[in-house]
Amino acid sequence: MLDWSLLATRNWRVKPVRTAGTIIAVALGVGTVVWVTCSYESVRRSISDQIINRWVGRSHLSVESPLGHWGHVAQSVADIVASLDTVTKVTSRLNRRMNLVIGPHMRIPTHEDFIGDAYSLTVDVIGIQPASEYAFRTLEVQGRVIQPDDRWVAIVEAKTAAELGIGIGDPFTIESFRDGPARTFEVIGLYEARRIAKFQKPMVYVNLPDLQEFTGDRGRVTIVDAMLADAGRENLERSADALRTILARDRLPYQVTTSTARLTQLTEAQRQTEFALLLVASVALLTAFFIIMTTMSMGMSERVQQLGMLRCVGATRLQLAALVLFEAAPLGAVGVLLGIPVGLGLTRLGTVIAPEYVQELAVNVRGIVLAVIGGALTTLGSAVIPVFQAVRTSPLAATRPQAKPPGILLPFVAAAAGAGCLLIHNWMVRNVSVTDWCTPAVGTTATALIYVGCALMTPLIVRVGGGLMVHLVARVLALKPRLLNDQVGRAAWRGAGICCGLMVGLSLLISVVVYAESVRVGWDFPKRLGEALVWTRQPLWSGYADVVRGVPGVAECTVVNEIRCDIGQGRSGFFDLFKLKSTFVAGEAERFLNMTKLEFLEGSFDDAYNKMRAGGYILLPHEASRAFGLHLGDRVPITAAGRTAVFEVAGVVQSPALDIAVTYFQADTYLMMASAGSVLGTLDDAKKHFGIDELSMLLMNFDPPEGSPPPLFASKVPPVVTTEFVARAIVDSGEQLNKDPEATELLRRRLIPWLENPDQPFDSPFLLAPYRGAFEYAAERWEDRDPYQRWQMFFDQLVMRRVVQTIDRPEAIFGSLRELKQQIDDDIREATLLLAAIPVVALFVAAIGVGNLMTANVISRSREIAILRSAGSTQWQIMRLVLGEAMVLGGIGSAVGLGLGVYAAWSVNELTLRAIGFAPSFHMPWRDIVVGIALTVTVCIIAGLSPARRACRTNIIDAMRAV
């Protein structure tokens, strides 16, 4: 056995570069799976920590506003919940977004939510009832927790406290808005927190009565949670129904949710996300499979004479098979062992590069086991073809010449089988239930079909299409096409293996960017909806609409409310998972329709206008029409705030995407789900049928001053915004800055005396806040804009900030819709770049394979290269010959990868349309695609440099002596 082991491991010693490449390919493949699964585990823990431990807790029933967890519920509802016989414990919470003032004893953080000139940090303040809260949620606190008799104390997130340089016992101030009412709290505890994503704000826990007194929310909370003695499904649903009946009887517009529905939805979303990530991670293993298979197959081709000689001296076929497996298995084992720390290292790197997504180095044991099994199967599976080659080697093979013409029939047969796989995949996309696609069996089968199908077609593509690529590369490198073709065409299967490795990584990269761009372009963000919006978490009194219309600079304004609801009819079981995410967008019947100028796909404006004014009608965005299977004239029940009403569809329109804007601000709904799940109704119907008479959003158009922009916007250098600068600008250019001469003159009378003696503090900074905020916003974006754009940007911000001040909602979120769309687009691109990291790793794995193949080809053609050198070929010609082969394989792999990536993106688009009715507009981001192709070809060229240098430096005499 010692001799057999030495014989099996001979290639390790003789071909160390190829051996190292095989190990690295396995290690990167395994490391990618570990990386993705551990990163997912980090995100999963963060989500569970937030949703289960902090939001849901151990609550079984919850009562909240249909406006979500930023609405309000009467605290007296807690007594109603407690009156149920099945309820054992009840607690209430109040959530409010506020500013934490940076005092002189604190450090100024580098946090993105830090408001520099106001010296404050945006935080979410949570008011809790200490007597009952800790039975529902547990906080790991350093220090102590809040007690019922504590006043004006707080528990602060440890990370935020470290940024601010405060600790237990230190005071800090919270203000409801800039320069607004403020109260000082004392830190009594620090807690560790994970955040789901970068949109989350730091949390501060205080006593509920303190927060209610501070914010003026006496008698109001955000959510009421209840715990049951028997949390079985039947008792849970029975208790929920009983509570809904009581609320409906008392005409209280609240909704009741159960922990079962929330946790089932969370579990299902996590399961589907984990499955999708594992499919993506398997791409690297699939790439490693093709590379290892090609490398080992090359080794078998080189050793065919050796294997034939072994057969001549009595070796059996089984012994030859064992010999090949013995060579491959240890390489796979070493690669797997190295891949685990590689994956953990990539996860650790992710915590540094993208801490908002990957907060910690979390070890996913299941993922590591899967990576180990996948790496082992990949190595052994890639050895099957070499084993098959070995057992077919006859004793006479040692005397046969290696220069034999390749077979013609087999590539055609393989291509036909590959086309069949793609046809089956296409049938699955169009006919298999969308819910089944989320199961591992269907998803894995479909993924395997598309990749195996393209892999089987690649040898024929190399054989047939390689000729065109050879001529192009030969022309570029000034080579004889026939000479270059001899290197590529006579090894179609070997070249196809390398092309498949490149194809897998590039196809995933292209499918990710194409699908992301299609989603970004496809969701119909409003182009005629209005110029700006103001959205508030704390609902507004409906009478504020007329007040806002009087704000200088507002040309027209309409008000909207978005209400969480259940749609009574769905087209697929997949959408049932997201029923709680459906939205009833309620607006003013006349102003909303006139201002938005919707495009009607079914029905007409005049007919819908009259029906919406009469009441009992809704409009459907075309995405929702597809998702629910509803059309003009259909009737559908809608349930919100515990009440159900039947509405008739008055028209199908191009989506105004109001709910997308709200969803983006709340960050609690998927982008496409919001677009597909909304219906448009009226505020009158919301009040009549659901008992909701509040506002959450204002849409407006601007009325800018006429004439040229003020001179101060012509400067190429952005201004340093100080109180004195703002005051001077108002005094010098007040008439041009806004459309309220009377208010400007009154402000001037107060500012001029202060400017004459600026050492005295200005007594009313609240009056300057809109101007200052608008100047700060413009100064940050000053560069690369002309004076008119700077002035327009300033004016838009000034008007929106005045509206926020007028409605007394300083925490409101506002922005122009074009800027909001750009911000969402940027977030989509950022997520795309994160997903694209995985196929880039696969491309590096493929690069190892290219280098292995080039090196093996150079060694196997040593005598041929020596003959070319002896016949007069220069070193530079030999180098171009080897690089030309790499370029041909890179070009073919890129072409196949492009086709596969586009087809995969089309498949996902079709599934998205079937699942939720959202139709991404198929869009090719050619810049990203060209970058991906260039990266692939560059990887091939770089991988071929070392073999090319080795070839051109071949010693002619030594090579001629080689057997």
Coordinates of C-alpha atoms in Angstrom, one line a residue, residues 211-682:
L211 CA -42.6 59.9 28.1
Q212 CA -46.4 60.5 28.1
E213 CA -46.0 63.6 30.2
F214 CA -43.0 64.8 28.1
T215 CA -44.7 64.4 24.7
G216 CA -48.2 65.3 25.7
D217 CA -49.4 61.7 25.0
R218 CA -51.3 61.2 28.2
G219 CA -53.6 58.3 28.0
R220 CA -52.1 57.1 24.7
V221 CA -49.7 54.3 23.8
T222 CA -48.4 52.7 20.6
I223 CA -49.2 49.0 21.4
V224 CA -50.9 46.9 24.0
D225 CA -49.5 43.4 24.5
A226 CA -51.2 40.5 26.3
M227 CA -50.1 37.1 27.5
L228 CA -52.5 34.1 27.7
A229 CA -52.6 31.3 30.2
D230 CA -53.2 28.9 27.3
A231 CA -51.3 29.9 24.2
G232 CA -52.6 27.0 22.0
R233 CA -53.7 27.9 18.5
E234 CA -57.4 27.4 19.2
N235 CA -57.5 29.4 22.4
L236 CA -55.3 32.1 20.8
E237 CA -57.7 32.6 17.9
R238 CA -60.7 32.4 20.1
S239 CA -59.3 35.1 22.4
A240 CA -58.4 37.3 19.4
D241 CA -61.9 37.0 18.0
A242 CA -63.4 37.8 21.3
L243 CA -61.2 40.9 21.6
R244 CA -62.1 42.0 18.1
T245 CA -65.8 41.7 18.9
I246 CA -65.4 43.9 21.9
L247 CA -63.4 46.6 20.0
A248 CA -65.9 46.5 17.2
R249 CA -68.8 46.9 19.7
D250 CA -67.2 49.9 21.2
R251 CA -66.3 51.3 17.7
L252 CA -62.6 51.4 18.5
P253 CA -60.6 51.5 15.3
Y254 CA -57.8 49.1 16.3
Q255 CA -56.5 45.9 15.0
V256 CA -55.7 42.7 16.9
T257 CA -52.8 40.5 15.8
T258 CA -51.6 37.2 17.2
S259 CA -48.0 36.0 17.8
T260 CA -48.7 32.9 15.6
A261 CA -49.3 35.0 12.5
R262 CA -46.3 37.2 13.2
L263 CA -43.9 34.4 14.0
T264 CA -45.1 32.3 11.1
Q265 CA -44.5 35.1 8.8
L266 CA -41.1 35.7 10.2
T267 CA -40.1 32.1 10.1
E268 CA -41.3 31.7 6.5
A269 CA -39.4 34.8 5.4
Q270 CA -36.2 33.6 7.2
R271 CA -36.6 30.1 5.6
Q272 CA -37.0 31.5 2.1
T273 CA -34.1 33.9 2.6
E274 CA -31.8 31.2 3.9
F275 CA -32.7 29.0 1.0
A276 CA -32.1 31.7 -1.6
L277 CA -28.7 32.5 0.0
L278 CA -27.7 28.8 0.0
L279 CA -28.6 28.6 -3.7
V280 CA -26.4 31.6 -4.4
A281 CA -23.5 30.2 -2.3
S282 CA -23.7 26.9 -4.2
V283 CA -22.6 28.8 -7.3
A284 CA -19.0 28.9 -5.9
L285 CA -19.1 25.2 -5.2
L286 CA -20.5 24.6 -8.7
T287 CA -17.6 26.7 -10.1
A288 CA -15.1 24.7 -8.1
F289 CA -16.7 21.5 -9.4
F290 CA -16.0 22.4 -13.1
I291 CA -12.5 23.6 -12.3
I292 CA -11.5 20.5 -10.3
M293 CA -13.1 18.2 -12.9
T294 CA -11.2 19.9 -15.7
T295 CA -7.9 19.9 -13.8
M296 CA -8.1 16.2 -12.9
S297 CA -9.3 15.3 -16.3
M298 CA -6.2 17.0 -17.7
G299 CA -4.1 15.0 -15.3
M300 CA -5.7 11.8 -16.6
S301 CA -4.9 12.8 -20.2
E302 CA -1.3 13.4 -19.3
R303 CA -1.0 10.1 -17.6
V304 CA -2.8 7.9 -20.1
Q305 CA 0.4 6.2 -21.0
Q306 CA 1.3 5.6 -17.4
L307 CA -2.2 4.1 -16.7
G308 CA -1.9 1.9 -19.8
M309 CA 1.5 0.7 -18.5
L310 CA 0.0 -0.2 -15.1
R311 CA -2.7 -2.2 -16.9
C312 CA 0.0 -4.0 -18.8
V313 CA 1.7 -5.1 -15.6
G314 CA -1.6 -6.4 -14.1
A315 CA -3.4 -3.5 -12.4
T316 CA -7.2 -3.9 -12.5
R317 CA -9.7 -1.3 -13.4
L318 CA -10.9 -1.1 -9.7
Q319 CA -7.3 -0.4 -8.6
L320 CA -7.0 2.4 -11.2
A321 CA -10.3 3.9 -9.9
A322 CA -9.0 3.7 -6.3
L323 CA -5.8 5.3 -7.4
V324 CA -7.6 8.3 -8.9
L325 CA -9.9 8.7 -5.9
F326 CA -7.0 8.4 -3.5
E327 CA -5.4 11.3 -5.3
A328 CA -8.5 13.5 -5.2
A329 CA -9.9 12.8 -1.7
P330 CA -7.0 14.3 0.4
L331 CA -7.0 17.4 -1.8
G332 CA -10.7 17.9 -1.1
A333 CA -10.2 17.3 2.6
V334 CA -7.4 19.9 2.9
G335 CA -9.5 22.3 0.8
V336 CA -12.5 21.8 3.1
L337 CA -10.5 22.4 6.2
L338 CA -8.9 25.5 4.8
G339 CA -12.3 26.8 3.6
I340 CA -13.8 27.0 7.0
P341 CA -11.4 29.7 8.4
V342 CA -11.6 31.4 5.0
G343 CA -15.3 31.7 5.3
L344 CA -15.1 32.9 8.9
G345 CA -12.5 35.4 7.8
L346 CA -14.8 36.7 5.0
T347 CA -17.6 37.0 7.5
R348 CA -15.4 39.0 9.8
L349 CA -14.4 41.2 6.9
G350 CA -18.1 41.8 6.3
T351 CA -18.6 43.1 9.8
V352 CA -16.0 45.8 9.0
I353 CA -17.1 46.7 5.5
A354 CA -20.8 46.5 6.0
P355 CA -21.6 46.6 9.7
E356 CA -25.1 47.8 9.1
Y357 CA -25.9 44.4 7.5
V358 CA -23.5 42.0 9.3
Q359 CA -23.1 43.1 12.9
E360 CA -21.1 40.2 14.4
L361 CA -19.1 37.1 13.5
A362 CA -21.9 34.5 14.0
V363 CA -21.1 30.9 13.5
N364 CA -23.8 28.9 11.7
V365 CA -23.0 25.3 12.6
R366 CA -25.5 24.0 10.1
G367 CA -24.0 26.1 7.3
I368 CA -20.5 24.8 8.1
V369 CA -21.7 21.2 8.0
L370 CA -23.4 22.0 4.7
A371 CA -20.2 23.5 3.4
V372 CA -18.1 20.5 4.5
I373 CA -20.5 18.1 2.8
G374 CA -20.8 20.2 -0.3
G375 CA -17.0 20.5 -0.6
A376 CA -16.6 16.8 -0.2
L377 CA -19.3 16.0 -2.7
T378 CA -17.8 18.6 -5.1
T379 CA -14.4 17.0 -4.9
L380 CA -15.6 13.5 -5.3
G381 CA -18.1 14.4 -8.0
S382 CA -15.5 16.1 -10.0
A383 CA -13.3 13.0 -9.8
V384 CA -16.0 10.8 -11.4
I385 CA -15.0 11.7 -15.0
P386 CA -11.3 11.1 -14.4
V387 CA -12.2 7.8 -12.7
F388 CA -14.3 6.9 -15.7
Q389 CA -11.3 7.8 -18.0
A390 CA -9.0 5.7 -15.8
V391 CA -11.1 2.5 -15.8
R392 CA -11.5 2.7 -19.6
T393 CA -7.8 2.8 -20.2
S394 CA -6.7 -0.3 -22.0
P395 CA -3.2 -1.9 -21.9
L396 CA -2.7 -0.8 -25.5
A397 CA -3.3 2.8 -24.7
A398 CA 0.3 3.2 -23.7
T399 CA 1.4 2.6 -27.3
R400 CA -1.3 4.8 -28.9
P401 CA -0.4 8.3 -30.1
Q402 CA -2.1 11.1 -28.1
A403 CA -2.7 13.2 -31.2
K404 CA -6.1 11.9 -32.2
P405 CA -9.0 13.8 -33.7
P406 CA -11.7 14.6 -31.1
G407 CA -15.1 13.1 -31.3
I408 CA -17.9 14.9 -33.2
L409 CA -21.1 13.2 -32.2
L410 CA -20.8 13.5 -28.4
P411 CA -20.9 17.3 -28.2
F412 CA -24.1 17.3 -30.3
V413 CA -25.7 14.7 -28.0
A414 CA -24.7 16.7 -24.9
A415 CA -26.1 19.9 -26.4
A416 CA -29.4 18.3 -27.2
A417 CA -29.6 17.1 -23.6
G418 CA -28.7 20.6 -22.4
A419 CA -31.5 22.1 -24.5
G420 CA -33.9 19.7 -23.0
C421 CA -32.9 20.8 -19.5
L422 CA -33.5 24.4 -20.4
L423 CA -36.9 23.6 -21.9
I424 CA -37.9 21.8 -18.7
H425 CA -36.7 24.8 -16.7
N426 CA -38.8 27.1 -18.9
W427 CA -41.8 25.0 -18.4
M428 CA -41.3 25.1 -14.6
V429 CA -41.1 28.9 -14.7
R430 CA -44.5 29.2 -16.5
N431 CA -46.4 26.3 -14.9
V432 CA -45.1 25.3 -11.5
S433 CA -46.9 27.0 -8.5
V434 CA -45.0 29.9 -7.1
T435 CA -45.3 28.5 -3.6
D436 CA -43.6 25.3 -4.7
W437 CA -40.7 27.4 -6.0
C438 CA -39.9 28.4 -2.5
T439 CA -39.4 24.7 -1.5
P440 CA -35.9 23.3 -1.6
A441 CA -36.8 20.4 -3.9
V442 CA -38.3 22.6 -6.7
G443 CA -35.8 25.5 -6.2
T444 CA -32.7 23.2 -6.3
T445 CA -34.0 21.2 -9.2
A446 CA -34.8 24.3 -11.3
T447 CA -31.4 25.8 -10.5
A448 CA -29.6 22.6 -11.4
L449 CA -31.5 22.3 -14.7
I450 CA -30.5 25.8 -15.9
Y451 CA -26.8 25.4 -15.0
V452 CA -26.4 21.8 -16.1
G453 CA -28.3 22.6 -19.3
C454 CA -25.8 25.4 -20.2
A455 CA -22.9 23.2 -19.1
L456 CA -23.9 20.4 -21.5
M457 CA -24.3 22.9 -24.4
T458 CA -20.9 24.5 -23.8
P459 CA -18.7 21.8 -25.5
L460 CA -20.6 22.3 -28.7
I461 CA -20.4 26.1 -28.3
V462 CA -16.6 25.8 -27.8
R463 CA -16.3 23.5 -30.8
V464 CA -18.5 25.5 -33.2
G465 CA -18.4 29.0 -31.9
G466 CA -14.7 28.8 -30.9
G467 CA -13.7 29.3 -34.5
L468 CA -15.1 32.8 -34.6
M469 CA -13.5 33.7 -31.3
V470 CA -10.2 32.2 -32.5
H471 CA -10.2 34.4 -35.6
L472 CA -11.0 37.5 -33.6
V473 CA -8.3 36.8 -31.0
A474 CA -5.8 35.7 -33.7
R475 CA -6.3 39.0 -35.5
V476 CA -5.8 41.0 -32.3
L477 CA -2.6 39.1 -31.3
A478 CA -1.3 38.7 -34.9
L479 CA -1.3 34.9 -34.8
K480 CA -2.2 32.2 -37.3
P481 CA -5.8 31.2 -36.6
R482 CA -5.1 27.6 -37.5
L483 CA -2.3 27.4 -35.0
L484 CA -4.5 28.9 -32.2
N485 CA -7.5 26.8 -33.2
D486 CA -5.4 23.7 -32.8
Q487 CA -4.9 24.5 -29.1
V488 CA -8.6 25.2 -28.4
G489 CA -10.6 23.0 -30.8
R490 CA -8.9 19.8 -30.1
A491 CA -9.7 20.0 -26.4
A492 CA -13.4 21.1 -26.5
W493 CA -14.4 19.3 -23.4
R494 CA -11.5 20.5 -21.4
G495 CA -12.0 24.0 -22.6
A496 CA -15.7 23.7 -21.9
G497 CA -15.0 22.9 -18.2
I498 CA -13.1 26.2 -17.9
C499 CA -15.8 28.1 -19.7
C500 CA -18.4 26.6 -17.4
G501 CA -16.4 27.8 -14.4
L502 CA -16.4 31.3 -15.8
M503 CA -20.0 31.0 -16.9
V504 CA -21.3 30.2 -13.5
G505 CA -19.8 33.2 -11.7
L506 CA -20.5 35.7 -14.5
S507 CA -24.1 34.5 -15.0
L508 CA -24.9 35.0 -11.4
L509 CA -23.3 38.4 -11.4
I510 CA -25.2 39.5 -14.5
S511 CA -28.5 38.0 -13.3
V512 CA -28.2 39.9 -10.0
V513 CA -27.5 43.3 -11.7
V514 CA -30.1 42.8 -14.4
Y515 CA -32.8 41.8 -12.0
A516 CA -32.0 44.7 -9.6
E517 CA -32.0 47.2 -12.4
S518 CA -35.3 45.7 -13.8
V519 CA -36.9 46.2 -10.3
R520 CA -35.5 49.7 -10.0
V521 CA -36.8 50.7 -13.4
G522 CA -40.0 48.6 -13.3
W523 CA -41.6 49.9 -10.1
D524 CA -43.6 52.9 -11.3
F525 CA -42.6 55.6 -9.0
P526 CA -44.8 58.7 -9.5
K527 CA -43.8 61.1 -12.2
R528 CA -46.9 63.3 -11.8
L529 CA -47.7 62.7 -8.2
G530 CA -46.4 65.9 -6.9
E531 CA -43.1 67.6 -6.1
A532 CA -42.8 66.8 -2.4
L533 CA -44.2 64.9 0.5
V534 CA -44.2 65.3 4.3
W535 CA -44.9 62.1 6.3
T536 CA -45.4 61.9 10.0
R537 CA -45.4 58.9 12.3
Q538 CA -47.7 60.7 14.7
P539 CA -51.1 61.1 12.9
L540 CA -52.4 64.5 12.2
W541 CA -55.8 66.1 12.7
S542 CA -57.6 66.2 9.3
G543 CA -58.1 70.0 9.6
Y544 CA -54.3 70.5 9.1
A545 CA -54.8 70.3 5.3
D546 CA -56.3 73.8 5.0
V547 CA -53.6 75.1 7.4
V548 CA -50.8 73.8 5.2
R549 CA -52.3 75.2 2.0
G550 CA -51.7 78.7 3.5
V551 CA -47.9 78.1 4.0
P552 CA -46.0 80.5 1.7
G553 CA -44.4 78.6 -1.2
V554 CA -47.1 75.9 -1.3
A555 CA -48.9 76.0 -4.6
E556 CA -51.3 73.1 -4.0
C557 CA -51.6 70.4 -1.4
T558 CA -53.5 67.2 -0.8
V559 CA -53.5 64.9 2.2
V560 CA -53.3 61.2 2.4
N561 CA -53.5 58.4 5.0
E562 CA -52.0 54.9 4.7
I563 CA -53.9 52.2 6.6
R564 CA -52.8 48.6 7.1
C565 CA -55.5 46.3 5.9
D566 CA -56.4 42.8 4.7
I567 CA -57.6 42.3 1.1
G568 CA -60.3 39.7 1.0
Q569 CA -59.3 38.0 -2.2
G570 CA -55.8 36.9 -3.3
R571 CA -54.7 35.3 -6.4
S572 CA -52.0 33.0 -5.0
G573 CA -51.2 31.4 -1.7
F574 CA -47.7 33.1 -1.8
F575 CA -49.3 36.5 -1.2
D576 CA -51.2 35.2 1.8
L577 CA -47.9 35.4 3.7
F578 CA -47.9 39.2 3.3
K579 CA -51.6 40.1 4.0
L580 CA -50.7 42.2 6.9
K581 CA -48.6 44.3 4.6
S582 CA -51.5 45.4 2.3
T583 CA -52.2 49.1 2.4
F584 CA -55.4 51.2 2.0
V585 CA -54.1 54.5 0.7
A586 CA -56.8 57.1 1.5
G587 CA -56.8 60.5 -0.1
E588 CA -59.1 63.5 -0.8
A589 CA -61.4 62.4 -3.6
E590 CA -61.2 65.6 -5.6
R591 CA -57.8 67.0 -4.9
F592 CA -56.0 63.7 -4.9
L593 CA -57.2 62.7 -8.3
N594 CA -56.8 66.1 -9.8
M595 CA -53.3 66.5 -8.4
T596 CA -51.9 63.0 -9.2
K597 CA -53.3 62.8 -12.8
L598 CA -53.4 59.0 -12.8
E599 CA -53.3 57.1 -16.1
F600 CA -56.3 54.8 -16.3
L601 CA -55.7 51.3 -17.8
E602 CA -59.3 50.2 -17.0
G603 CA -62.2 52.7 -16.7
S604 CA -62.0 56.5 -17.2
F605 CA -61.1 59.5 -15.1
D606 CA -64.5 61.1 -15.2
D607 CA -66.4 57.9 -14.3
A608 CA -63.9 57.1 -11.4
Y609 CA -64.0 60.7 -10.2
N610 CA -67.8 60.6 -9.8
K611 CA -67.7 57.2 -8.2
M612 CA -64.9 58.0 -5.7
R613 CA -66.8 61.2 -4.6
A614 CA -70.0 59.1 -4.0
G615 CA -68.0 56.6 -1.9
G616 CA -67.7 52.8 -1.7
Y617 CA -65.2 52.6 -4.6
I618 CA -61.5 52.0 -4.9
L619 CA -58.8 52.3 -7.5
L620 CA -56.3 49.6 -8.1
P621 CA -52.7 50.0 -9.2
H622 CA -52.0 47.7 -12.1
E623 CA -49.7 45.6 -9.9
A624 CA -52.4 45.0 -7.4
S625 CA -54.9 44.2 -10.1
R626 CA -52.6 41.4 -11.3
A627 CA -51.8 40.2 -7.7
F628 CA -55.5 40.0 -6.6
G629 CA -57.0 39.1 -10.0
L630 CA -59.4 42.1 -9.7
H631 CA -60.6 44.3 -12.5
L632 CA -63.1 47.1 -13.3
G633 CA -66.5 46.4 -11.7
D634 CA -65.3 43.6 -9.3
R635 CA -66.3 43.8 -5.7
V636 CA -63.8 43.0 -2.9
P637 CA -64.0 43.0 0.9
I638 CA -61.4 45.1 2.8
T639 CA -60.7 44.7 6.5
A640 CA -59.0 47.4 8.6
A641 CA -59.2 48.4 12.2
G642 CA -61.3 45.4 12.9
R643 CA -64.0 46.4 10.4
T644 CA -64.9 45.0 7.0
A645 CA -66.5 46.8 4.1
V646 CA -67.1 45.8 0.5
F647 CA -65.8 48.1 -2.2
E648 CA -66.2 48.1 -6.0
V649 CA -63.2 48.7 -8.3
A650 CA -63.7 52.0 -10.1
G651 CA -60.6 51.7 -12.3
V652 CA -57.2 50.2 -12.7
V653 CA -54.4 52.9 -12.8
Q654 CA -50.7 53.2 -13.2
S655 CA -49.4 52.9 -9.6
P656 CA -48.8 56.2 -7.8
A657 CA -46.6 54.3 -5.4
L658 CA -47.6 56.4 -2.3
D659 CA -47.3 53.3 -0.2
I660 CA -43.7 52.7 -1.5
A661 CA -42.7 56.1 -0.2
V662 CA -44.3 55.4 3.2
T663 CA -42.9 51.9 3.2
Y664 CA -39.4 53.3 2.6
F665 CA -39.8 55.6 5.6
Q666 CA -41.2 52.9 7.9
A667 CA -38.8 50.3 6.6
D668 CA -41.2 47.5 7.6
T669 CA -42.4 46.3 4.2
Y670 CA -40.8 44.9 1.1
L671 CA -40.6 47.3 -1.8
M672 CA -42.4 45.2 -4.4
M673 CA -44.9 43.9 -1.9
A674 CA -46.0 47.4 -1.1
S675 CA -46.4 48.3 -4.7
A676 CA -48.4 45.1 -5.4
G677 CA -50.5 45.2 -2.2
S678 CA -52.0 48.7 -2.2
V679 CA -55.5 50.0 -3.0
L680 CA -56.5 53.6 -3.4
G681 CA -59.6 54.9 -1.6
T682 CA -60.8 58.1 0.0

